[in-house]
Short mmCIF file of C-alpha atoms and ligand atoms in Angstrom, two decimals:
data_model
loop_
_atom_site.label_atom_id
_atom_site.label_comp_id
_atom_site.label_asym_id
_atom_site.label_seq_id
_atom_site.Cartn_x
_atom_site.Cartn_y
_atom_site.Cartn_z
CA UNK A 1 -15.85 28.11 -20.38
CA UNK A 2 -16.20 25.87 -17.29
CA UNK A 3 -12.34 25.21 -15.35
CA UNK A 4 -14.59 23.63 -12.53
CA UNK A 5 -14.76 19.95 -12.44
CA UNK A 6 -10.93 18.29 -13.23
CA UNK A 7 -12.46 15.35 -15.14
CA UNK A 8 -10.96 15.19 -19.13
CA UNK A 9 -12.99 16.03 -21.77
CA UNK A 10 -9.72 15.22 -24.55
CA UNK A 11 -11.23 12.28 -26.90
CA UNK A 12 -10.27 8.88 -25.76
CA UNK A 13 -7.19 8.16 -28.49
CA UNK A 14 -8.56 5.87 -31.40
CA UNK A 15 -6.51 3.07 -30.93
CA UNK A 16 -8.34 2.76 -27.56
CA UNK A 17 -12.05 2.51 -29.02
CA UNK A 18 -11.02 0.25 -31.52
CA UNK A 19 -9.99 -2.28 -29.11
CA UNK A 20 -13.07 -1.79 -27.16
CA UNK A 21 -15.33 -1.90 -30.09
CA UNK A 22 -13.05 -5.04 -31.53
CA UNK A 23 -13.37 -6.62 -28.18
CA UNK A 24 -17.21 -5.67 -27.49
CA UNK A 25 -17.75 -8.37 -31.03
CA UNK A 26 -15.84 -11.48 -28.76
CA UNK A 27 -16.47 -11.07 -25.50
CA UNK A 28 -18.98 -12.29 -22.73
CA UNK A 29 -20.81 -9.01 -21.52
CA UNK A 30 -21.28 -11.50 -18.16
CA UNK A 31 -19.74 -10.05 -15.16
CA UNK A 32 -16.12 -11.55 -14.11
CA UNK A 33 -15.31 -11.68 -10.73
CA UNK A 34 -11.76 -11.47 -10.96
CA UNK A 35 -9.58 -9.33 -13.62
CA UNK A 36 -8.13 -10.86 -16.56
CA UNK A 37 -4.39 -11.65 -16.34
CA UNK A 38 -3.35 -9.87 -19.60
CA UNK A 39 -4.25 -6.63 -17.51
CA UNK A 40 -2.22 -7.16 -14.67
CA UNK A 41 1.11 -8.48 -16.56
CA UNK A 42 0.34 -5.24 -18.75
CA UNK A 43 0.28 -3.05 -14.74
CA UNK A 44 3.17 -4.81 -13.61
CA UNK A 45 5.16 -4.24 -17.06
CA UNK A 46 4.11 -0.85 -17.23
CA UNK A 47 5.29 0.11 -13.27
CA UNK A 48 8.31 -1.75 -14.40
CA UNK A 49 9.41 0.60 -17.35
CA UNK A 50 8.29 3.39 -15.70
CA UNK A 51 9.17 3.12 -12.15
CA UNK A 52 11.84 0.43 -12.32
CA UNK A 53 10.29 -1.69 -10.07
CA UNK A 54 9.07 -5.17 -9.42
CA UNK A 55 5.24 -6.45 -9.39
CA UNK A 56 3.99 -9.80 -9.03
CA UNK A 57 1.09 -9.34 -11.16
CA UNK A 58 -0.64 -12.28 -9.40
CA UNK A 59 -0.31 -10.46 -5.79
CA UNK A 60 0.50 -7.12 -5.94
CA UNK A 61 -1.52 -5.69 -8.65
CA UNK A 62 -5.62 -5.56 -8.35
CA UNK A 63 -7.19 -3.76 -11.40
CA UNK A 64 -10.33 -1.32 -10.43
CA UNK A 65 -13.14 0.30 -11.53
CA UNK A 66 -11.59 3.64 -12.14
CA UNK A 67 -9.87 5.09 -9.06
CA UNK A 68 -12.81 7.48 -7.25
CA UNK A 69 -14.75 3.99 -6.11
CA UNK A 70 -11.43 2.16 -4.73
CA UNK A 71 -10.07 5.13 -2.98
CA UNK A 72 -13.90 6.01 -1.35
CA UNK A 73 -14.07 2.44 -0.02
CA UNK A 74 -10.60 1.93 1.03
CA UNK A 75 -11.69 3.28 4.80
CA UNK A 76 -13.86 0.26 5.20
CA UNK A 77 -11.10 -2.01 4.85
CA UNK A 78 -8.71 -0.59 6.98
CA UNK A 79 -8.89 -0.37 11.06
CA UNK A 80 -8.06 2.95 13.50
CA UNK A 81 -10.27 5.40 13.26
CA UNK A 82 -8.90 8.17 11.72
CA UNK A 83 -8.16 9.33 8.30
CA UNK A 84 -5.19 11.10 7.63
CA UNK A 85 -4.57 13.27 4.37
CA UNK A 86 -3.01 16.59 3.29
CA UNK A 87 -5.28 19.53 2.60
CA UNK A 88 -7.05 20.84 0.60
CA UNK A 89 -8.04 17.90 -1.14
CA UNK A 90 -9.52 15.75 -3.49
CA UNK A 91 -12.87 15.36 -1.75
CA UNK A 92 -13.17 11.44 -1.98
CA UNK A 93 -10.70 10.87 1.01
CA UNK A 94 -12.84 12.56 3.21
CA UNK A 95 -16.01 11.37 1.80
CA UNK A 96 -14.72 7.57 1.83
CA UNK A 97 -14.09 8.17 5.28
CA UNK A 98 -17.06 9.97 6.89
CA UNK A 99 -19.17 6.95 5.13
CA UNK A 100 -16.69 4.50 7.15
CA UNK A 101 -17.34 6.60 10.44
CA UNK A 102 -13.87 7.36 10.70
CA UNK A 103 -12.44 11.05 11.52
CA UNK A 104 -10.02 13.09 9.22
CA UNK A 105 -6.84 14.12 10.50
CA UNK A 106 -6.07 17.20 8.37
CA UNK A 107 -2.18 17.62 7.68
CA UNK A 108 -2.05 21.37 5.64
CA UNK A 109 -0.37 21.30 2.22
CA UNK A 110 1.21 24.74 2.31
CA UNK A 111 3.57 26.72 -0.32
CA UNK A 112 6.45 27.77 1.99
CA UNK A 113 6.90 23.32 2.28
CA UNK A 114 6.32 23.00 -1.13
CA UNK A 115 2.66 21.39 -0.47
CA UNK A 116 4.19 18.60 1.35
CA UNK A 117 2.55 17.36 4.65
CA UNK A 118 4.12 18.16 7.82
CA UNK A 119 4.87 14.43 9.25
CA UNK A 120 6.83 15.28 11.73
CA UNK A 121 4.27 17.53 13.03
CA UNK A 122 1.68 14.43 14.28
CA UNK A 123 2.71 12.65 17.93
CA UNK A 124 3.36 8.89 17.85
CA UNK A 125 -0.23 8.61 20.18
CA UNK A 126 -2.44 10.54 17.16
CA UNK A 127 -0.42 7.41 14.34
CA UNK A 128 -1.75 4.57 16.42
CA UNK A 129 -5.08 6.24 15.48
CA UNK A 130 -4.53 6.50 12.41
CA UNK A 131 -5.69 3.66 9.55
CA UNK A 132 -4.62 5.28 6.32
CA UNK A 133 -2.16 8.09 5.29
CA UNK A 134 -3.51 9.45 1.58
CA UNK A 135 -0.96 11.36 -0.45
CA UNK A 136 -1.51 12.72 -3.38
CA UNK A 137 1.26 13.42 -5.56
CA UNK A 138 0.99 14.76 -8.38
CA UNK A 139 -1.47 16.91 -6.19
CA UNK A 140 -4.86 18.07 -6.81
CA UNK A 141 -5.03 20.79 -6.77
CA UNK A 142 -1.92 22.23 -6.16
CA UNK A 143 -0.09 20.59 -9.05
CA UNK A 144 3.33 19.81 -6.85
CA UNK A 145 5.39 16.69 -6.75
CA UNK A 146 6.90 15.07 -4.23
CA UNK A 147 10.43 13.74 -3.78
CA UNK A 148 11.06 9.98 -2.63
CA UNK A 149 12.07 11.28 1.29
CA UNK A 150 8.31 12.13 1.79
CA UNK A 151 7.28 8.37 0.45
CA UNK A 152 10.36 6.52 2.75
CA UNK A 153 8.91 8.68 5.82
CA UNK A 154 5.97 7.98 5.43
CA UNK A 155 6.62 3.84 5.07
CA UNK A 156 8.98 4.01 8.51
CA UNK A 157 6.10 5.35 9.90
CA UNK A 158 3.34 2.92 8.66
CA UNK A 159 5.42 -0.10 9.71
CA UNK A 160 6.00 1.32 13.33
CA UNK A 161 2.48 2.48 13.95
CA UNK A 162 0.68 -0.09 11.54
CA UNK A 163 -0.97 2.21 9.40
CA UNK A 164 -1.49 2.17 5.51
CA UNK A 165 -0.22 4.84 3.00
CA UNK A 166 -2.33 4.79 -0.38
CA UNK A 167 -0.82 6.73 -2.61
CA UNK A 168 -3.28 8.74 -5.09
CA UNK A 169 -0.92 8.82 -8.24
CA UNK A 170 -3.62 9.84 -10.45
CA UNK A 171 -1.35 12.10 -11.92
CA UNK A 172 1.70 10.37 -12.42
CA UNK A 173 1.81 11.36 -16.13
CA UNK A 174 0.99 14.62 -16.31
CA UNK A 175 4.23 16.62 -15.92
CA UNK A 176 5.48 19.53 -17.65
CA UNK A 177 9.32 19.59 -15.91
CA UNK A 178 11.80 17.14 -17.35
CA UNK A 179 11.74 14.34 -14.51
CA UNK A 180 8.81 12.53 -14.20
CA UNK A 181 7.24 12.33 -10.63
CA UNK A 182 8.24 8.84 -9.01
CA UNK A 183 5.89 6.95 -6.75
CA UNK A 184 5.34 5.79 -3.73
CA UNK A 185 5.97 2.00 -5.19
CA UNK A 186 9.95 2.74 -5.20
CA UNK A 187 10.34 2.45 -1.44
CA UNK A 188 12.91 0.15 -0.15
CA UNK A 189 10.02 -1.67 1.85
CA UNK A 190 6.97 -1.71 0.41
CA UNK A 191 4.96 -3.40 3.78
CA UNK A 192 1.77 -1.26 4.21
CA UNK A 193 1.97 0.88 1.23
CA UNK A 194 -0.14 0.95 -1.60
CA UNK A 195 -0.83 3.25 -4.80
CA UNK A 196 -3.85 4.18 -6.97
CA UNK A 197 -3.61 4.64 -10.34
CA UNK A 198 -5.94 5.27 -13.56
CA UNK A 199 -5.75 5.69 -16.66
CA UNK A 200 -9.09 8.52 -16.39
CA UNK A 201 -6.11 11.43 -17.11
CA UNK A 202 -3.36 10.29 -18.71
CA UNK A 203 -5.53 8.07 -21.38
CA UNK A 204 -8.45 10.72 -21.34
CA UNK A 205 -10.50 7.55 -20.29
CA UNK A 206 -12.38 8.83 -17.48
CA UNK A 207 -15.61 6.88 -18.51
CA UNK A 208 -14.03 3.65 -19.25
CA UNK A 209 -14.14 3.07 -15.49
CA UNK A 210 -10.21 1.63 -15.31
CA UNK A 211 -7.74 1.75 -12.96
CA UNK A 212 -5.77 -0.29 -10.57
CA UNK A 213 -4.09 -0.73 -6.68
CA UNK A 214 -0.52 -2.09 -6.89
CA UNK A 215 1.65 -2.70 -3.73
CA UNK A 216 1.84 -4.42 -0.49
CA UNK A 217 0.21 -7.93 -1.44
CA UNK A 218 -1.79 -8.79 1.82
CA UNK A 219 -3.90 -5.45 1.38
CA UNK A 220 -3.92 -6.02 -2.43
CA UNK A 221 -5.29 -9.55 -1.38
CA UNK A 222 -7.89 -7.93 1.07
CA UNK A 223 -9.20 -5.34 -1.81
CA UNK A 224 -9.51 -8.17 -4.08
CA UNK A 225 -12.21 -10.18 -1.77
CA UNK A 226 -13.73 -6.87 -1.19
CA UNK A 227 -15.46 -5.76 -4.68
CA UNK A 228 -17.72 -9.03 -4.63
CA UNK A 229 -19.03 -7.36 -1.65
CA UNK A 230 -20.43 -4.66 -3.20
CA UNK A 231 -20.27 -5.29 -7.22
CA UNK A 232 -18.11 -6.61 -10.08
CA UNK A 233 -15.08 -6.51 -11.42
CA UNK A 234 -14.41 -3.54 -14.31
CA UNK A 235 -16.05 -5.37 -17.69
CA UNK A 236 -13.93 -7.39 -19.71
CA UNK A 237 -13.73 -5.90 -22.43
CA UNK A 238 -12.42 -2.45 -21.33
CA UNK A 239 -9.94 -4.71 -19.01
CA UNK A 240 -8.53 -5.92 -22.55
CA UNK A 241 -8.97 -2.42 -23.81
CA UNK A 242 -6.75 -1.07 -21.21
CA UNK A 243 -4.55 -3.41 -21.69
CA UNK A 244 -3.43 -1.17 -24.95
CA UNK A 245 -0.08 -1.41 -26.80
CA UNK A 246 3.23 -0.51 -25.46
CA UNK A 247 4.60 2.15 -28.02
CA UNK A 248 1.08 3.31 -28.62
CA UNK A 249 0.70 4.04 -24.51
CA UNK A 250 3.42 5.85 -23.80
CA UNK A 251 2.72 7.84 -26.96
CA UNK A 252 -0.41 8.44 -25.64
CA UNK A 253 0.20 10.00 -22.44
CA UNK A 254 2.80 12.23 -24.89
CA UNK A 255 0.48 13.53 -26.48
CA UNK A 256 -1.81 14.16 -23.54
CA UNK A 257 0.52 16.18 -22.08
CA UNK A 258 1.14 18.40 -24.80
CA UNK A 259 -2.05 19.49 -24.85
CA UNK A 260 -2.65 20.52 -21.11
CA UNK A 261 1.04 22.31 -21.88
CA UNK A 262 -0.35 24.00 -24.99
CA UNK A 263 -2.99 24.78 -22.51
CA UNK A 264 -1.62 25.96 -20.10
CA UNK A 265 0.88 28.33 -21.87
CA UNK A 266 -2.58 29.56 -23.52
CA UNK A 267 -3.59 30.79 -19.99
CA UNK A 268 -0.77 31.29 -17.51
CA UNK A 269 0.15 34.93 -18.78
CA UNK A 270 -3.33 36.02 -19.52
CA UNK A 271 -3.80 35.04 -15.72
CA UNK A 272 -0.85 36.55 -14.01
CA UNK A 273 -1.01 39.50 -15.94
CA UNK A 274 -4.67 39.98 -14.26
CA UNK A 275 -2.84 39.53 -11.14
CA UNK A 276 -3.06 35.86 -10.84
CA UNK A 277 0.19 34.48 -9.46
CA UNK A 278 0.66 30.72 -9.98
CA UNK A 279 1.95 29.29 -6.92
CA UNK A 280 1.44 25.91 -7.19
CA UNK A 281 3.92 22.85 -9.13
CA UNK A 282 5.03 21.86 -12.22
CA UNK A 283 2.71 18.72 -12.87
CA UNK A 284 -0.94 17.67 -13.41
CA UNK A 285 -3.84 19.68 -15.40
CA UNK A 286 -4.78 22.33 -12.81
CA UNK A 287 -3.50 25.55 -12.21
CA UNK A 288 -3.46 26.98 -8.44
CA UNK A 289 -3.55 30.36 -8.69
CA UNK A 290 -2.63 33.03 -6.09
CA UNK A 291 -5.46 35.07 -5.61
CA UNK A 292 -5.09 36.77 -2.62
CA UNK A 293 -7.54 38.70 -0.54
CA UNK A 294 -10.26 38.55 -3.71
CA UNK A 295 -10.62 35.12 -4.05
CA UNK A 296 -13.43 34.13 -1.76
CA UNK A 297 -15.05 37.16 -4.45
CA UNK A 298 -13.43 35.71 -7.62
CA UNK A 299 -14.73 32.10 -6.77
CA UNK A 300 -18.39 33.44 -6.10
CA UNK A 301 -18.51 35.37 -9.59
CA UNK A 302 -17.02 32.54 -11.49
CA UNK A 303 -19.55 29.87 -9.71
CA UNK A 304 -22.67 31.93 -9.95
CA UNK A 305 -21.19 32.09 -13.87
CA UNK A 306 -21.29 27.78 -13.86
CA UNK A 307 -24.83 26.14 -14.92
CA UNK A 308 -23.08 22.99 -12.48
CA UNK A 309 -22.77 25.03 -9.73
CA UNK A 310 -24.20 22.07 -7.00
CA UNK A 311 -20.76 20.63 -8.14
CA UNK A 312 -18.79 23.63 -6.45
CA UNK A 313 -15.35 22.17 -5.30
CA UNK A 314 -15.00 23.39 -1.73
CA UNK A 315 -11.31 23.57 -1.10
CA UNK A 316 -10.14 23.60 2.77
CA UNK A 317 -8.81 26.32 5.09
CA UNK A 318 -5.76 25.12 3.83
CA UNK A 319 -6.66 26.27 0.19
CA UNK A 320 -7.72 29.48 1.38
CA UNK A 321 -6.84 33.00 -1.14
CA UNK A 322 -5.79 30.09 -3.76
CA UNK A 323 -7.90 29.27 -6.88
CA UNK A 324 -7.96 26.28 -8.89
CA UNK A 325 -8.60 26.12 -12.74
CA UNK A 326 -8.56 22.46 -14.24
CA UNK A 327 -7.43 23.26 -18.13
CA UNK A 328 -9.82 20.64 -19.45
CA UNK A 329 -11.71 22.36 -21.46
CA UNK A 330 -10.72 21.90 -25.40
CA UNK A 331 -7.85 24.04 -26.55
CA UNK A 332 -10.18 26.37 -28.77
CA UNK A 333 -12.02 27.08 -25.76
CA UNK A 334 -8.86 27.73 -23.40
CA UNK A 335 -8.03 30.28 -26.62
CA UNK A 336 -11.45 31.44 -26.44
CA UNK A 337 -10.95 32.02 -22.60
CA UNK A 338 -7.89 33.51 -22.78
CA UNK A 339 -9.15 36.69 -25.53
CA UNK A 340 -11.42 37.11 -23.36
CA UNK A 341 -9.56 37.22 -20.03
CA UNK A 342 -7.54 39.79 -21.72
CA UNK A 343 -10.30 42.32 -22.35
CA UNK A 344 -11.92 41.57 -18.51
CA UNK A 345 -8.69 41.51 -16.81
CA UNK A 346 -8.05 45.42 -16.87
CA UNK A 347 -11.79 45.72 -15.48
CA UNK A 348 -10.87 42.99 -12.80
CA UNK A 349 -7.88 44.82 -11.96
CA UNK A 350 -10.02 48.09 -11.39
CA UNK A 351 -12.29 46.41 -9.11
CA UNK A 352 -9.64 44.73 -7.05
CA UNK A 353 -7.75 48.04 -6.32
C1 PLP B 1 -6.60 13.14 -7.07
C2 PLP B 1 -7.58 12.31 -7.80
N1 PLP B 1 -7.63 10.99 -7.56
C3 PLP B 1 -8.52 10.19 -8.18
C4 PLP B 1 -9.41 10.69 -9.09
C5 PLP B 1 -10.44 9.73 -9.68
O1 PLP B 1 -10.27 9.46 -11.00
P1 PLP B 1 -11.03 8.21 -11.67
O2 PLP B 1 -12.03 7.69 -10.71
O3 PLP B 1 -11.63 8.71 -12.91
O4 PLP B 1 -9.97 7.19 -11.90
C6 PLP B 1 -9.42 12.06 -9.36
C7 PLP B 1 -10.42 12.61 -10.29
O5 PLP B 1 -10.68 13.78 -10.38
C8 PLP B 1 -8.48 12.89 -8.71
O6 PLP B 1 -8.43 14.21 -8.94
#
């Protein structure tokens, strides 16, 4: 049972493939350059109910293809030369910005700050360097949250040293605490700040390719002359897909996260009773598991286990004596895990001591 890869394998929800397959029967399969407007009212609504804020879906929202491609180019469109984000991390910051020729500034996520980034810890000459600030809250991988201080901080310090923060909110729906996470769109001044979203987790549409950038509307205006560049706009007819229904979307992401809870209650005490402490948060579909001085060991077994294994997640120093498990498999599997963690536990145990 493969916890390797965080990418959904739930079925997309039916209302969802309807509209695509109604849609597929009316629409031009010719690329658009520019996303339809039913989409963006829909973002704008949506950040709206959810957020309680204010979009002008005409300049502040800018629908993608997906969120990996956006957030890998996003270092070609902004100056400095480094790259700032917390680690470990998802991989695509760094990725997006060794293609750009930039340098990463690493800013360790660690459990004793609740996997919040030091900012105070980075001199006023290193953010003049800087181009873009990622955060990633809800974080992969360590599944914590952050509070709205972290986002205002962040802003006062983009607007003095003229720097961007994109805001990775991939997550935003998967909780399992009563508050939902907020975002990085409810600062007070929203002037170099922008945030990803997609619908790849919370919709369990990862291969639909949709997602969008809302926020500050002279970079949304900059990554919306930027796809032409190098391709199209998402196809039209998942655009109107994603559009959805309002009831039917937030009962969506509902139901989405009772399963990674159902999940996750599977395989939490199977785990810490074979000595796996969870130390991470209280949101997303991973688990980030305390493993101590056997991890390095644990991860080896459980990769040379995985027929992907080229796709082996490297996690940073920063991740170091932690393991990650992405509950995507389906829940008969996570039950199927789970029996037989229980008999392989006791001999783990052993071999640990
Ligand atoms: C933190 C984070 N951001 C973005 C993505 C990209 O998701 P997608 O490109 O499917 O929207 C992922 C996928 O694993 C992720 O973990």
């Amino acid at each position: 049972v493969d916890f390797g890869i965080g990418e959904p394998r739930e079925e997309t929800p039916a209302f969802i493939r309807e509209a695509l397959a109604a849609r597929s029967r009316r629409s031009r399969a010719t690329p658009v350059a520019t996303a339809c407007p039913e989409l963006r009212a829909a973002i704008a609504a949506w950040a709206g109910r959810r957020f309680g804020v204010t979009l002008d879906p005409d300049r502040e929202v800018v629908p993608t293809l997906g969120s990996k491609e956006a957030i890998f180019h996003l270092a070609q469109v902004v100056g400095g030369d480094l790259v700032a984000m917390g680690t470990p991390a998802y991989p695509v910051y760094e990725r997006g910005a060794a293609f750009a020729g930039k340098e990463v500034l690493e800013l360790p996520l660690r459990a004793e700050a609740g996997f919040l980034p030091d900012l105070d810890a980075v001199d006023a000459a290193t953010w003049e360097r800087v181009g873009v600030l990622w955060l990633n809250y809800p974080n992969n991988p360590t599944a914590a949250t952050a509070p709205p201080e972290l986002y205002e901080q962040a802003a006062a310090l983009a607007r003095e040293h003229e720097f961007l923060v994109a805001s990775d909110e991939a997550y935003s729906e998967l909780y399992f605490g009563s508050r939902p996470p907020g975002s990085a769109l409810q600062v007070g001044d929203r002037t170099n700040v922008v945030v990803f979203n997609t619908l790849s987790k919370r919709s369990s549409m990862p291969g639909y390719r949709t997602g969008f950038v809302a926020g500050d509307p002279e970079v949304i205006g900059a990554l919306r002359r930027y796809p032409p560049n190098v391709g199209v706009a998402p196809l039209e007819m998942v655009q109107r897909a994603a559009v959805g229904r309002r009831g039917a979307t937030r009962s969506t992401s509902r139901k989405v996260r009772a399963r990674y809870r159902a999940k996750r209650d599977l395989l939490l005490p199977v785990l810490e009773r074979a000595g796996l402490r969870s130390a991470g948060g209280d949101a997303t579909f991973f688990l980030w598991l305390d493993a101590g001085a056997g991890a390095e060991a644990l991860a080896t077994a459980l990769d040379r286990r995985r027929r992907d294994r080229h796709a082996r997640l490297v996690l940073r120093p920063a991740g170091e004596g932690f393991i990650r498990l992405a509950l995507v498999p389906s829940v008969a599997d996570c039950e199927r895990a789970a029996a037989c963690s229980r008999r392989c536990s006791s001999r783990w145990r052993a071999g640990r001591r």
